[in-house]
XYZ file of C-alpha atoms in Angstrom:
712
model
C 151.648 -112.790 -82.275
C 148.437 -111.709 -80.176
C 148.147 -110.571 -76.547
C 145.182 -109.880 -74.330
C 144.639 -107.370 -71.490
C 144.946 -108.833 -68.438
C 141.376 -108.370 -66.814
C 142.159 -107.016 -63.405
C 144.721 -104.248 -65.112
C 142.361 -101.149 -64.945
C 141.758 -98.650 -67.894
C 142.850 -95.248 -67.485
C 140.738 -93.715 -69.987
C 137.229 -94.772 -67.617
C 135.273 -92.118 -66.950
C 135.679 -93.190 -62.859
C 139.504 -92.393 -63.444
C 138.557 -89.067 -63.373
C 136.476 -89.187 -60.386
C 139.060 -90.754 -58.319
C 141.797 -88.240 -59.468
C 139.099 -85.610 -58.546
C 138.255 -86.976 -55.397
C 142.034 -86.457 -54.527
C 142.381 -83.599 -55.750
C 139.999 -81.820 -53.306
C 141.154 -84.091 -50.129
C 142.860 -81.557 -49.022
C 145.662 -83.542 -48.197
C 149.251 -81.515 -48.731
C 151.141 -82.144 -51.758
C 155.006 -83.136 -50.904
C 158.145 -83.578 -52.783
C 157.413 -86.478 -55.595
C 153.857 -85.966 -54.627
C 153.658 -89.047 -51.874
C 152.690 -88.568 -48.472
C 153.588 -89.414 -45.037
C 157.556 -89.186 -45.048
C 157.489 -90.128 -41.306
C 156.739 -93.498 -39.969
C 153.683 -92.683 -38.877
C 152.507 -91.617 -42.368
C 154.064 -94.678 -44.041
C 152.541 -97.168 -41.297
C 149.060 -95.482 -42.586
C 149.535 -97.198 -45.856
C 149.682 -100.453 -43.819
C 146.517 -100.570 -41.909
C 143.857 -99.266 -43.896
C 144.211 -99.311 -48.001
C 141.011 -98.945 -48.675
C 140.819 -95.579 -48.962
C 143.025 -95.677 -51.868
C 142.016 -97.172 -55.354
C 143.396 -100.574 -55.081
C 145.328 -100.396 -58.595
C 146.949 -96.963 -58.818
C 149.110 -94.627 -56.944
C 148.510 -91.017 -55.586
C 148.448 -88.458 -58.351
C 150.994 -85.620 -58.195
C 148.279 -82.972 -58.133
C 146.312 -84.305 -55.475
C 146.733 -80.932 -52.985
C 143.570 -78.134 -52.693
C 142.909 -75.275 -49.975
C 140.550 -76.037 -47.778
C 139.703 -72.305 -47.319
C 135.631 -72.540 -48.223
C 135.196 -76.043 -46.559
C 131.501 -75.755 -45.222
C 130.985 -76.438 -41.323
C 129.504 -79.344 -41.426
C 132.223 -80.530 -43.316
C 135.004 -79.561 -40.668
C 132.784 -81.292 -37.846
C 132.606 -84.576 -40.303
C 136.731 -84.329 -41.013
C 137.470 -84.232 -36.869
C 135.128 -86.876 -36.170
C 136.703 -88.730 -38.877
C 140.128 -87.694 -37.616
C 139.058 -88.772 -34.101
C 138.247 -92.415 -35.785
C 141.320 -92.981 -37.355
C 143.398 -91.791 -34.543
C 141.244 -94.525 -32.231
C 141.735 -97.044 -34.849
C 145.323 -96.416 -35.380
C 145.830 -96.714 -31.736
C 144.336 -99.951 -31.703
C 146.342 -101.282 -34.756
C 149.336 -100.286 -32.588
C 148.617 -101.944 -29.366
C 147.873 -98.931 -27.361
C 144.979 -100.854 -25.873
C 147.176 -103.755 -24.987
C 149.123 -105.136 -22.171
C 151.614 -106.864 -24.748
C 154.286 -104.346 -25.963
C 155.126 -105.076 -29.704
C 159.186 -103.734 -30.590
C 160.776 -103.538 -33.697
C 164.099 -106.285 -34.169
C 166.263 -103.443 -33.386
C 164.338 -102.781 -29.809
C 162.474 -99.415 -30.718
C 158.849 -98.989 -32.289
C 158.853 -99.533 -36.364
C 157.595 -101.806 -38.515
C 157.872 -104.941 -36.204
C 154.785 -103.560 -34.665
C 152.563 -103.714 -37.659
C 149.883 -106.553 -36.773
C 148.438 -107.754 -39.918
C 151.123 -110.421 -40.564
C 149.475 -112.309 -37.736
C 147.369 -115.344 -38.100
C 143.985 -115.077 -37.758
C 141.456 -117.806 -37.656
C 139.195 -117.088 -40.617
C 139.060 -119.271 -43.347
C 138.784 -117.555 -45.892
C 142.241 -115.558 -47.220
C 141.578 -112.566 -48.925
C 144.022 -112.642 -51.484
C 143.819 -109.361 -52.643
C 144.828 -107.574 -49.142
C 147.670 -109.881 -49.186
C 148.911 -108.700 -52.160
C 148.169 -104.899 -51.452
C 150.140 -105.309 -48.087
C 153.269 -106.828 -50.477
C 152.599 -103.255 -52.838
C 152.505 -101.025 -49.590
C 156.463 -102.961 -49.070
C 157.128 -101.721 -52.035
C 155.857 -98.111 -51.804
C 157.671 -98.088 -48.548
C 160.674 -99.369 -50.133
C 160.662 -97.307 -53.075
C 159.954 -93.961 -50.973
C 162.853 -94.221 -48.736
C 165.291 -94.762 -51.838
C 163.331 -92.044 -53.580
C 163.828 -89.544 -50.294
C 167.421 -90.807 -49.131
C 169.557 -91.973 -52.172
C 167.599 -90.927 -55.778
C 169.594 -91.857 -58.704
C 171.876 -93.721 -56.701
C 172.829 -97.477 -57.695
C 172.722 -98.665 -54.561
C 170.657 -97.615 -51.469
C 171.431 -98.118 -47.626
C 168.390 -97.885 -46.064
C 169.804 -97.655 -42.013
C 172.334 -94.662 -42.759
C 169.582 -93.752 -45.282
C 172.574 -92.532 -47.747
C 173.547 -94.202 -51.239
C 176.198 -95.127 -53.578
C 177.452 -94.991 -57.128
C 178.700 -98.124 -59.119
C 180.170 -95.805 -61.862
C 181.005 -92.283 -62.181
C 177.270 -91.323 -63.145
C 175.173 -94.124 -62.478
C 173.648 -96.646 -64.001
C 170.176 -96.037 -63.058
C 170.669 -99.534 -61.256
C 167.743 -99.214 -59.005
C 165.485 -97.455 -61.115
C 165.529 -99.100 -64.241
C 165.867 -102.562 -62.380
C 162.311 -101.383 -60.786
C 160.338 -100.246 -63.638
C 158.230 -103.428 -64.773
C 157.521 -103.747 -61.037
C 156.031 -100.207 -61.044
C 154.222 -101.162 -64.592
C 152.825 -104.055 -62.715
C 151.469 -102.389 -59.754
C 150.348 -99.342 -61.220
C 152.187 -96.736 -59.140
C 151.734 -94.366 -61.764
C 153.126 -91.237 -60.182
C 156.573 -93.071 -59.031
C 156.959 -94.276 -62.724
C 156.742 -91.103 -64.576
C 159.566 -89.967 -61.857
C 161.713 -92.961 -63.025
C 160.679 -92.137 -66.950
C 161.610 -88.414 -66.219
C 165.069 -89.600 -64.727
C 165.963 -91.901 -67.383
C 164.654 -89.549 -69.943
C 167.307 -86.694 -68.456
C 169.938 -88.324 -66.415
C 170.730 -91.917 -67.474
C 173.809 -91.695 -69.839
C 175.761 -95.004 -70.560
C 178.697 -93.251 -72.361
C 180.811 -93.689 -69.225
C 184.140 -94.795 -68.834
C 183.872 -97.497 -66.467
C 184.207 -101.350 -66.527
C 180.835 -103.298 -65.559
C 179.752 -106.805 -65.208
C 178.610 -107.803 -68.788
C 176.202 -110.445 -67.295
C 174.504 -108.049 -64.645
C 174.170 -105.243 -67.204
C 172.751 -107.119 -69.422
C 169.874 -108.977 -66.971
C 169.100 -105.979 -64.643
C 169.485 -102.962 -67.217
C 169.099 -104.373 -70.505
C 166.321 -106.407 -69.479
C 164.880 -103.739 -67.238
C 164.486 -101.662 -70.344
C 163.025 -104.129 -72.638
C 160.407 -105.048 -69.873
C 159.278 -101.662 -69.360
C 158.846 -101.113 -73.635
C 156.934 -104.297 -74.079
C 154.621 -103.422 -70.804
C 154.155 -99.925 -71.607
C 153.573 -100.749 -75.512
C 151.390 -103.732 -75.021
C 149.690 -102.977 -71.797
C 149.615 -99.355 -71.913
C 147.187 -99.015 -68.942
C 150.173 -99.874 -66.975
C 152.004 -97.040 -67.849
C 150.653 -93.242 -67.882
C 152.918 -92.892 -70.974
C 153.488 -95.474 -73.363
C 157.129 -96.218 -74.805
C 155.398 -96.262 -78.206
C 153.247 -92.919 -77.449
C 153.850 -90.893 -81.037
C 154.487 -87.580 -80.222
C 155.161 -87.407 -76.973
C 158.503 -86.072 -75.205
C 160.601 -89.051 -75.175
C 159.285 -91.497 -77.627
C 160.864 -94.964 -77.844
C 162.612 -93.625 -74.554
C 163.304 -97.427 -73.026
C 163.499 -99.012 -76.356
C 166.045 -96.241 -77.506
C 168.451 -96.725 -74.257
C 168.111 -100.409 -74.484
C 169.659 -100.133 -77.681
C 172.358 -98.070 -76.909
C 173.153 -100.525 -73.917
C 173.033 -103.485 -76.160
C 175.218 -101.785 -78.869
C 177.976 -101.540 -75.842
C 177.454 -104.798 -74.395
C 178.877 -106.296 -77.583
C 182.042 -105.590 -77.416
C 182.323 -107.772 -74.369
C 181.695 -110.870 -77.447
C 184.748 -109.435 -79.272
C 186.581 -112.694 -78.274
C 188.381 -115.598 -80.057
C 185.666 -117.997 -79.176
C 182.880 -115.656 -79.538
C 181.999 -116.028 -75.830
C 181.591 -112.882 -73.840
C 184.374 -111.642 -71.323
C 183.211 -111.037 -67.605
C 183.469 -107.038 -68.177
C 182.667 -104.333 -70.210
C 184.413 -100.930 -70.772
C 180.680 -99.299 -71.845
C 182.755 -95.967 -73.275
C 185.251 -98.153 -75.394
C 183.267 -100.850 -75.867
C 185.671 -103.150 -75.421
C 185.797 -106.626 -72.955
C 187.517 -107.306 -70.407
C 188.733 -110.520 -69.116
C 187.520 -111.388 -65.477
C 190.912 -110.459 -63.216
C 190.299 -113.836 -61.036
C 189.484 -117.085 -62.604
C 192.710 -117.315 -64.754
C 190.511 -115.099 -67.123
C 187.253 -117.171 -67.519
C 184.284 -115.804 -67.569
C 181.532 -117.807 -65.229
C 179.487 -120.415 -67.555
C 176.121 -119.202 -66.426
C 176.852 -115.222 -66.850
C 178.494 -115.875 -70.594
C 175.084 -118.537 -71.075
C 172.092 -116.022 -69.412
C 172.486 -112.914 -72.172
C 170.350 -114.871 -74.986
C 167.062 -113.843 -74.232
C 167.557 -109.960 -73.953
C 169.714 -110.068 -77.003
C 167.370 -112.209 -79.198
C 164.376 -109.610 -77.996
C 166.057 -106.822 -79.191
C 167.220 -108.425 -82.278
C 163.561 -109.236 -83.021
C 162.772 -105.731 -82.169
C 165.075 -104.156 -84.197
C 165.463 -106.559 -86.897
C 169.421 -106.497 -86.238
C 170.675 -109.886 -86.430
C 174.020 -108.928 -84.729
C 172.501 -109.362 -81.717
C 171.031 -112.515 -82.370
C 173.846 -114.275 -83.837
C 176.364 -113.292 -81.035
C 173.813 -114.215 -78.712
C 173.591 -118.411 -79.962
C 177.162 -118.393 -80.999
C 177.482 -118.851 -76.857
C 175.323 -121.876 -76.981
C 177.081 -123.172 -79.909
C 180.774 -122.821 -78.703
C 179.424 -124.370 -75.161
C 178.031 -127.540 -76.831
C 180.773 -128.182 -79.246
C 182.649 -129.180 -75.838
C 180.583 -132.127 -75.975
C 180.219 -132.196 -72.025
C 179.011 -135.184 -70.238
C 175.008 -135.582 -70.149
C 175.019 -131.658 -70.509
C 176.378 -130.654 -67.260
C 178.951 -128.047 -67.437
C 181.779 -126.505 -65.283
C 181.248 -123.134 -63.973
C 184.271 -121.482 -66.004
C 184.488 -120.813 -70.020
C 187.615 -119.543 -71.167
C 186.815 -116.642 -74.013
C 190.278 -117.084 -76.127
C 189.253 -120.771 -76.773
C 185.578 -121.587 -76.180
C 186.884 -124.374 -73.676
C 186.179 -125.079 -70.159
C 188.293 -124.178 -66.856
C 188.183 -126.316 -64.059
C 185.358 -128.989 -63.425
C 183.754 -127.854 -60.747
C 179.492 -128.527 -61.242
C 176.895 -127.425 -59.766
C 173.717 -125.553 -60.566
C 174.122 -122.353 -58.065
C 176.040 -119.695 -58.493
C 178.114 -119.259 -61.828
C 175.879 -122.214 -63.472
C 172.617 -121.418 -62.491
C 170.907 -119.648 -65.220
C 172.755 -121.629 -68.301
C 170.081 -123.978 -67.563
C 167.631 -121.854 -66.891
C 167.913 -119.870 -69.994
C 167.646 -123.253 -72.089
C 164.344 -124.127 -71.731
C 163.437 -120.319 -71.519
C 164.565 -119.593 -75.349
C 162.017 -122.505 -76.476
C 159.382 -121.215 -74.941
C 160.527 -117.314 -75.966
C 160.448 -118.244 -79.403
C 157.271 -120.045 -78.996
C 159.262 -123.808 -79.311
C 160.278 -123.003 -82.936
C 163.754 -124.143 -81.827
C 163.691 -127.571 -81.071
C 167.493 -127.295 -80.334
C 166.901 -125.839 -76.843
C 164.525 -128.115 -75.807
C 166.717 -130.859 -76.684
C 169.205 -129.565 -74.655
C 166.917 -129.080 -71.303
C 166.281 -132.391 -71.643
C 169.488 -133.774 -71.356
C 170.916 -131.446 -68.629
C 168.027 -132.121 -67.014
C 168.332 -135.704 -67.541
C 171.871 -135.485 -65.748
C 170.863 -133.412 -63.300
C 168.725 -136.426 -62.258
C 171.497 -139.075 -62.835
C 174.648 -137.272 -61.258
C 173.285 -134.595 -58.606
C 169.801 -135.168 -57.210
C 169.854 -137.009 -53.770
C 167.773 -137.315 -50.632
C 168.546 -136.271 -46.771
C 169.450 -138.633 -44.450
C 166.531 -138.832 -42.392
C 163.496 -137.001 -43.832
C 163.998 -138.113 -47.328
C 163.779 -134.649 -48.940
C 165.379 -134.195 -52.654
C 168.477 -132.051 -52.834
C 170.432 -131.113 -56.101
C 174.145 -131.688 -54.805
C 177.275 -130.362 -56.500
C 180.459 -132.065 -57.831
C 183.300 -130.151 -56.895
C 185.393 -132.243 -58.902
C 184.179 -133.318 -62.035
C 180.888 -136.373 -62.560
C 183.390 -138.815 -60.975
C 184.102 -137.198 -57.986
C 182.173 -137.285 -54.777
C 178.523 -135.775 -54.010
C 178.584 -132.662 -52.121
C 175.418 -131.718 -50.069
C 175.898 -128.119 -50.446
C 172.771 -126.608 -52.072
C 172.984 -122.402 -52.740
C 169.574 -120.867 -52.457
C 170.256 -119.793 -55.556
C 169.522 -123.359 -56.537
C 165.659 -122.707 -55.518
C 164.743 -121.451 -59.153
C 165.076 -124.894 -60.408
C 161.796 -126.084 -59.175
C 159.772 -123.525 -60.763
C 161.995 -123.871 -64.229
C 161.245 -127.849 -64.078
C 157.306 -127.282 -63.548
C 157.524 -124.438 -66.523
C 159.224 -126.813 -68.687
C 156.841 -129.566 -68.311
C 153.716 -127.813 -69.068
C 155.377 -124.996 -71.041
C 153.465 -122.748 -68.715
C 149.959 -123.660 -68.694
C 148.244 -125.366 -66.081
C 148.901 -129.053 -65.357
C 145.434 -129.960 -66.182
C 145.290 -127.802 -69.397
C 148.996 -129.357 -70.367
C 147.075 -133.106 -69.962
C 144.228 -131.841 -72.272
C 146.743 -130.536 -75.220
C 148.314 -134.157 -75.803
C 152.004 -135.275 -74.786
C 151.767 -135.400 -71.523
C 152.972 -138.623 -70.251
C 155.375 -140.271 -66.974
C 158.179 -138.113 -67.803
C 156.479 -135.124 -67.494
C 154.350 -136.790 -64.479
C 158.096 -137.459 -62.467
C 158.841 -133.789 -63.455
C 156.468 -132.335 -61.705
C 156.857 -134.790 -58.727
C 160.788 -133.817 -58.851
C 159.237 -129.902 -58.907
C 156.875 -130.277 -55.840
C 159.938 -132.300 -53.844
C 162.444 -129.603 -54.386
C 160.268 -126.621 -53.736
C 159.356 -128.318 -50.116
C 163.479 -128.374 -49.784
C 163.728 -125.051 -50.484
C 160.561 -124.463 -47.893
C 162.551 -125.714 -45.468
C 165.610 -123.485 -46.043
C 163.464 -120.843 -44.458
C 161.706 -122.878 -41.784
C 164.901 -123.899 -40.245
C 165.997 -120.793 -39.510
C 165.393 -118.401 -36.495
C 164.013 -115.402 -38.452
C 161.774 -117.543 -40.830
C 164.589 -116.502 -43.780
C 166.703 -118.764 -45.491
C 170.285 -118.545 -45.453
C 172.662 -118.112 -48.957
C 173.917 -121.860 -48.424
C 172.779 -125.064 -46.770
C 174.320 -128.352 -46.397
C 172.389 -131.186 -45.860
C 173.230 -134.438 -43.525
C 173.030 -137.666 -46.962
C 173.593 -140.963 -46.570
C 176.976 -142.183 -47.743
C 177.389 -143.677 -50.101
C 174.465 -140.870 -51.118
C 171.163 -142.842 -52.238
C 170.803 -141.462 -55.681
C 167.413 -140.680 -57.803
C 168.373 -144.035 -59.851
C 168.336 -145.903 -56.837
C 165.151 -145.561 -56.112
C 162.449 -142.318 -55.304
C 162.194 -141.952 -51.738
C 158.915 -140.071 -49.668
C 159.998 -136.916 -47.822
C 158.501 -136.412 -44.149
C 156.411 -132.960 -43.513
C 157.559 -129.915 -42.457
C 156.577 -129.601 -39.185
C 156.782 -126.690 -36.535
C 157.841 -127.969 -33.763
C 161.702 -127.113 -32.623
C 162.408 -131.066 -32.285
C 161.085 -132.017 -35.276
C 163.124 -134.852 -36.987
C 163.450 -132.991 -40.375
C 165.365 -130.424 -38.557
C 168.712 -132.540 -38.494
C 168.863 -132.987 -42.438
C 169.869 -129.193 -42.212
C 173.085 -127.730 -41.681
C 173.391 -123.737 -41.493
C 177.086 -122.986 -41.081
C 177.766 -119.571 -39.359
C 179.194 -117.781 -42.615
C 176.079 -118.752 -44.745
C 173.576 -117.617 -42.639
C 173.012 -114.029 -44.085
C 169.995 -113.413 -46.378
C 170.517 -111.202 -49.535
C 166.481 -110.874 -49.875
C 166.764 -113.663 -52.710
C 163.972 -114.481 -54.805
C 164.481 -118.031 -55.961
C 162.258 -119.520 -53.704
C 159.342 -116.923 -53.902
C 160.163 -117.162 -57.749
C 159.202 -121.130 -57.897
C 156.343 -120.782 -55.460
C 154.756 -118.705 -57.799
C 155.304 -120.804 -60.775
C 153.786 -123.900 -58.548
C 150.762 -122.092 -57.600
C 150.281 -120.953 -61.403
C 150.597 -124.267 -62.275
C 149.349 -126.437 -60.155
C 147.067 -124.578 -58.773
C 147.608 -125.346 -55.314
C 147.087 -122.767 -52.837
C 150.063 -123.777 -50.371
C 152.424 -122.469 -52.193
C 150.628 -119.064 -51.570
C 150.546 -119.284 -48.097
C 154.283 -120.472 -48.125
C 155.016 -117.069 -49.948
C 152.925 -115.188 -47.210
C 154.960 -116.887 -44.247
C 158.237 -115.783 -45.850
C 156.790 -112.103 -47.023
C 155.510 -111.678 -43.345
C 159.235 -112.286 -42.152
C 160.792 -110.343 -44.445
C 158.764 -107.541 -43.135
C 159.094 -108.663 -39.124
C 163.126 -108.954 -39.447
C 164.080 -106.708 -42.321
C 162.316 -103.617 -42.355
C 164.446 -100.820 -40.715
C 162.915 -99.124 -37.520
C 162.102 -95.915 -39.045
C 160.097 -97.112 -42.267
C 163.273 -95.844 -44.669
C 163.127 -99.491 -46.016
C 164.111 -103.265 -45.694
C 167.490 -104.481 -45.692
C 169.331 -107.749 -46.006
C 170.925 -109.361 -42.862
C 173.912 -110.173 -42.182
C 173.119 -113.209 -40.228
C 168.832 -114.322 -40.418
C 169.286 -117.313 -37.552
C 169.418 -114.961 -34.826
C 166.975 -112.707 -33.165
C 167.540 -109.896 -33.605
C 169.173 -110.584 -36.511
C 172.323 -108.491 -38.339
C 171.406 -106.063 -40.527
C 173.687 -105.255 -43.551
C 172.360 -101.882 -44.219
C 172.312 -102.315 -48.116
C 168.736 -102.955 -50.105
C 169.374 -105.046 -53.005
C 167.829 -103.722 -56.409
C 165.951 -107.739 -56.929
C 164.118 -106.984 -53.741
C 162.633 -104.478 -55.821
C 162.730 -106.402 -59.371
C 162.282 -109.908 -58.347
C 161.282 -110.385 -54.603
C 158.513 -108.597 -54.250
C 157.202 -108.869 -58.319
C 157.048 -112.469 -57.610
C 155.369 -112.232 -54.352
C 153.160 -109.568 -55.672
C 152.003 -111.944 -58.888
C 151.890 -114.962 -56.107
C 148.521 -113.147 -54.596
C 147.066 -111.749 -58.175
C 144.497 -113.412 -60.260
C 146.359 -116.035 -62.517
C 145.166 -113.925 -65.837
C 147.668 -111.255 -64.622
C 150.449 -111.852 -67.265
C 149.670 -115.364 -68.232
C 152.836 -117.564 -68.340
C 151.735 -119.082 -71.412
C 152.458 -115.893 -73.255
C 155.266 -114.299 -71.910
C 159.220 -115.449 -70.488
C 160.366 -114.115 -67.649
C 164.575 -113.275 -67.547
C 166.766 -114.270 -64.424
C 166.347 -111.212 -62.999
C 162.007 -111.062 -63.278
C 161.760 -109.040 -65.887
C 159.063 -109.893 -68.506
C 159.596 -110.433 -71.965
C 157.117 -112.047 -74.550
C 157.125 -115.035 -76.761
C 156.977 -114.370 -80.515
C 157.620 -116.221 -83.612
C 160.732 -116.364 -85.610
C 160.425 -113.283 -88.183
C 162.287 -110.850 -89.529
C 164.982 -113.375 -91.065
C 166.133 -114.520 -87.648
C 166.107 -118.562 -87.063
C 168.666 -120.705 -85.478
C 171.546 -120.860 -87.259
C 173.781 -123.503 -85.807
C 173.649 -127.705 -85.380
C 174.962 -129.656 -82.913
C 177.477 -132.033 -83.344
C 176.654 -135.734 -83.826
C 176.055 -137.536 -81.015
C 176.172 -141.506 -80.007
C 173.533 -142.979 -77.775
C 174.857 -142.072 -74.772
C 175.161 -138.622 -75.688
C 178.716 -138.411 -76.213
C 180.157 -136.610 -79.488
C 181.512 -138.773 -82.183
C 185.050 -138.856 -83.134
C 185.899 -137.908 -86.731
C 187.332 -140.013 -88.695
C 191.065 -139.111 -87.500
C 189.963 -140.069 -83.798
C 190.435 -136.348 -83.179
C 189.360 -135.848 -79.582
C 186.347 -133.615 -79.165
C 186.924 -130.220 -77.346
C 185.117 -131.533 -74.065
C 187.182 -134.188 -74.177
C 190.139 -131.719 -74.373
C 189.189 -129.008 -71.709
C 187.741 -131.804 -69.191
C 191.271 -132.216 -67.170
C 191.988 -128.329 -67.184
C 192.703 -127.417 -63.515
C 193.128 -123.510 -64.155
C 196.674 -123.620 -64.374
C 198.786 -123.174 -67.456
C 197.980 -125.427 -70.397
C 200.716 -126.664 -72.688
C 200.330 -124.860 -76.114
C 200.331 -127.966 -79.158
C 202.191 -126.240 -81.706
C 200.803 -128.689 -84.322
C 197.150 -127.816 -83.566
C 197.456 -124.346 -84.911
C 197.165 -125.682 -88.525
C 196.004 -123.554 -91.671
C 192.338 -124.482 -90.111
C 192.901 -122.162 -87.163
C 194.442 -119.202 -88.996
C 191.303 -119.471 -91.536
C 189.212 -119.178 -88.634
C 190.711 -115.823 -87.164
C 190.859 -114.380 -90.375
C 186.772 -114.687 -90.397
C 186.744 -113.672 -87.079
C 188.883 -110.392 -88.014
C 186.114 -109.782 -90.860
C 183.408 -110.110 -88.462
C 184.861 -107.628 -86.291
C 185.617 -105.333 -88.437
C 182.159 -105.387 -90.327
C 180.653 -105.316 -86.659
C 182.590 -102.057 -85.746
C 181.278 -100.416 -89.205
C 177.827 -101.771 -88.120
C 178.295 -100.164 -85.010
C 179.491 -96.526 -86.383
C 176.707 -96.686 -89.327
C 174.561 -97.387 -85.843
C 175.166 -93.745 -84.518
C 174.011 -91.834 -87.084
C 170.618 -90.148 -86.013
C 167.973 -92.765 -86.161
C 164.354 -92.286 -87.687
C 162.949 -94.626 -85.027
């Protein structure tokens, strides 16, 4: 599949580039460590106020210092005048000439005094400037991490220190942010990150790590860096495929090494991966909680990454292990495609009956439609799974709030026949954007209508996406800081008015403190924390790209300014998550999440960028916002399984002996010790075990062969 370079990505080979580099090379600004300036708060704030001095698309190169010994008198006088004007300009921006003193949330001078976030009376919005402000926030975050915690997996911007998750570190923040650095064209910072990966990143560590998080963040980050640097080389100073350069294929080689280790998690009796993996021993580790079960979302959200590396390397083992999980899940035959949030690796059956689209359930549904799109719509089985699940969500989980009729996705804590809980994690806010993506395939609504296949189903799904986005936006508007809580409860009718009872028109979200819509939202004290999560801005990005409605960009801008106002540390060392986002000043947690850089700021940057930057119909974005390509099936890769027969209601058809389906066997499992029926351990089971043993032996032999030096 061919790809076209986005129009607004600059050429690093353009002659103008040399002039710009020359300009910075003779600027007279003293170079500091890592080639960045402004370590103090004053220098960091400078970057937020007059970015016209910098090329919009590039970071400062390392070598931009120069001597001023031969500067002429006229140039010295001109520099003096410019400096005075600059000081007066900063004084104006900081409000020195104003009678109003602005203070940071902590009470001292700091980022809260940044005045660009205020709303102006201008009817024309400069989206390029707003995009630049997001880039500035990323730079502030990255530079704080680079100065105080470089190479550490976690960064604490208030105490200015880092901590490791493994003995030698995983590159948790660095790898997770690679593609954001590329998209923002922060070239010198990217070079520093690439150097660290080349010289310091080593996954051969005797430590247990979470299978899912390691896959979506680390493997996804490396694969995205490989894709962007090879397909859009102007985004990276050193493309991953640059022949003869130091670290050629660096990202891909690190990804393949990590993927081989991750495969050890799949060595269970059912093929469902264990919750954790020991990186050195390459052995899966069952969850120490939840009866040893894995999260459904975690087991079923590894497929995009493993399928892409299978396409890159031609190794079918990645592909087959990934799709086997979906087959085992589907063979359970759960009603209407809605799954409990725990699945047992030993037998592939579900544990418990909690059904929700929040934590431990969310990205299973996301990856159904994205697997269909990843392989250029050549695997319709995943579209079928998505359509069944979305129909189930609309039947069993969609309801409306009591007063303003906002659309929410509730939970069924004890199965589909149990009462609906009006609880909605912020994590669920990925759903409206995903619904819109599925409805159009990534093109705009207008384009989708001209391509054929557009009908009432797609119209209804877009309306659902619009209403759910509004509900998620309300989670921000209800909070004192303008930043959403981790969990929201809603007031609903008893019994709840379900979507099947008729769609209700929702009220507008108004700013008044006593607006009636506010009574539909309930924020409990223990749920009021904000972890810098990306799901709402993710959906805003998709909704803007697909509908073209700039209202979603305005909502995103308001969210971004709230982040700047209430989560920036007072001394400019970065941004932090909040322990309580429903009070002013908020309580800070002293932790900057890696997905703040990898997802939240990336989605905001793309939201304010032109729509031809990474067109949605050419890419698929993993659940950590890492950019992967769409591709066509090749190299012997294909869908290796079929769904079991189902009746008109979607239920599995029982065999001639009347045997229950796997789903019927497991749906009443309460997580306690299950009775073992010796009669079921017949010769068929023994044969399956023998086959799995052979597969494991073959896989390990293959991995041993992989350890030999590669010519790639």
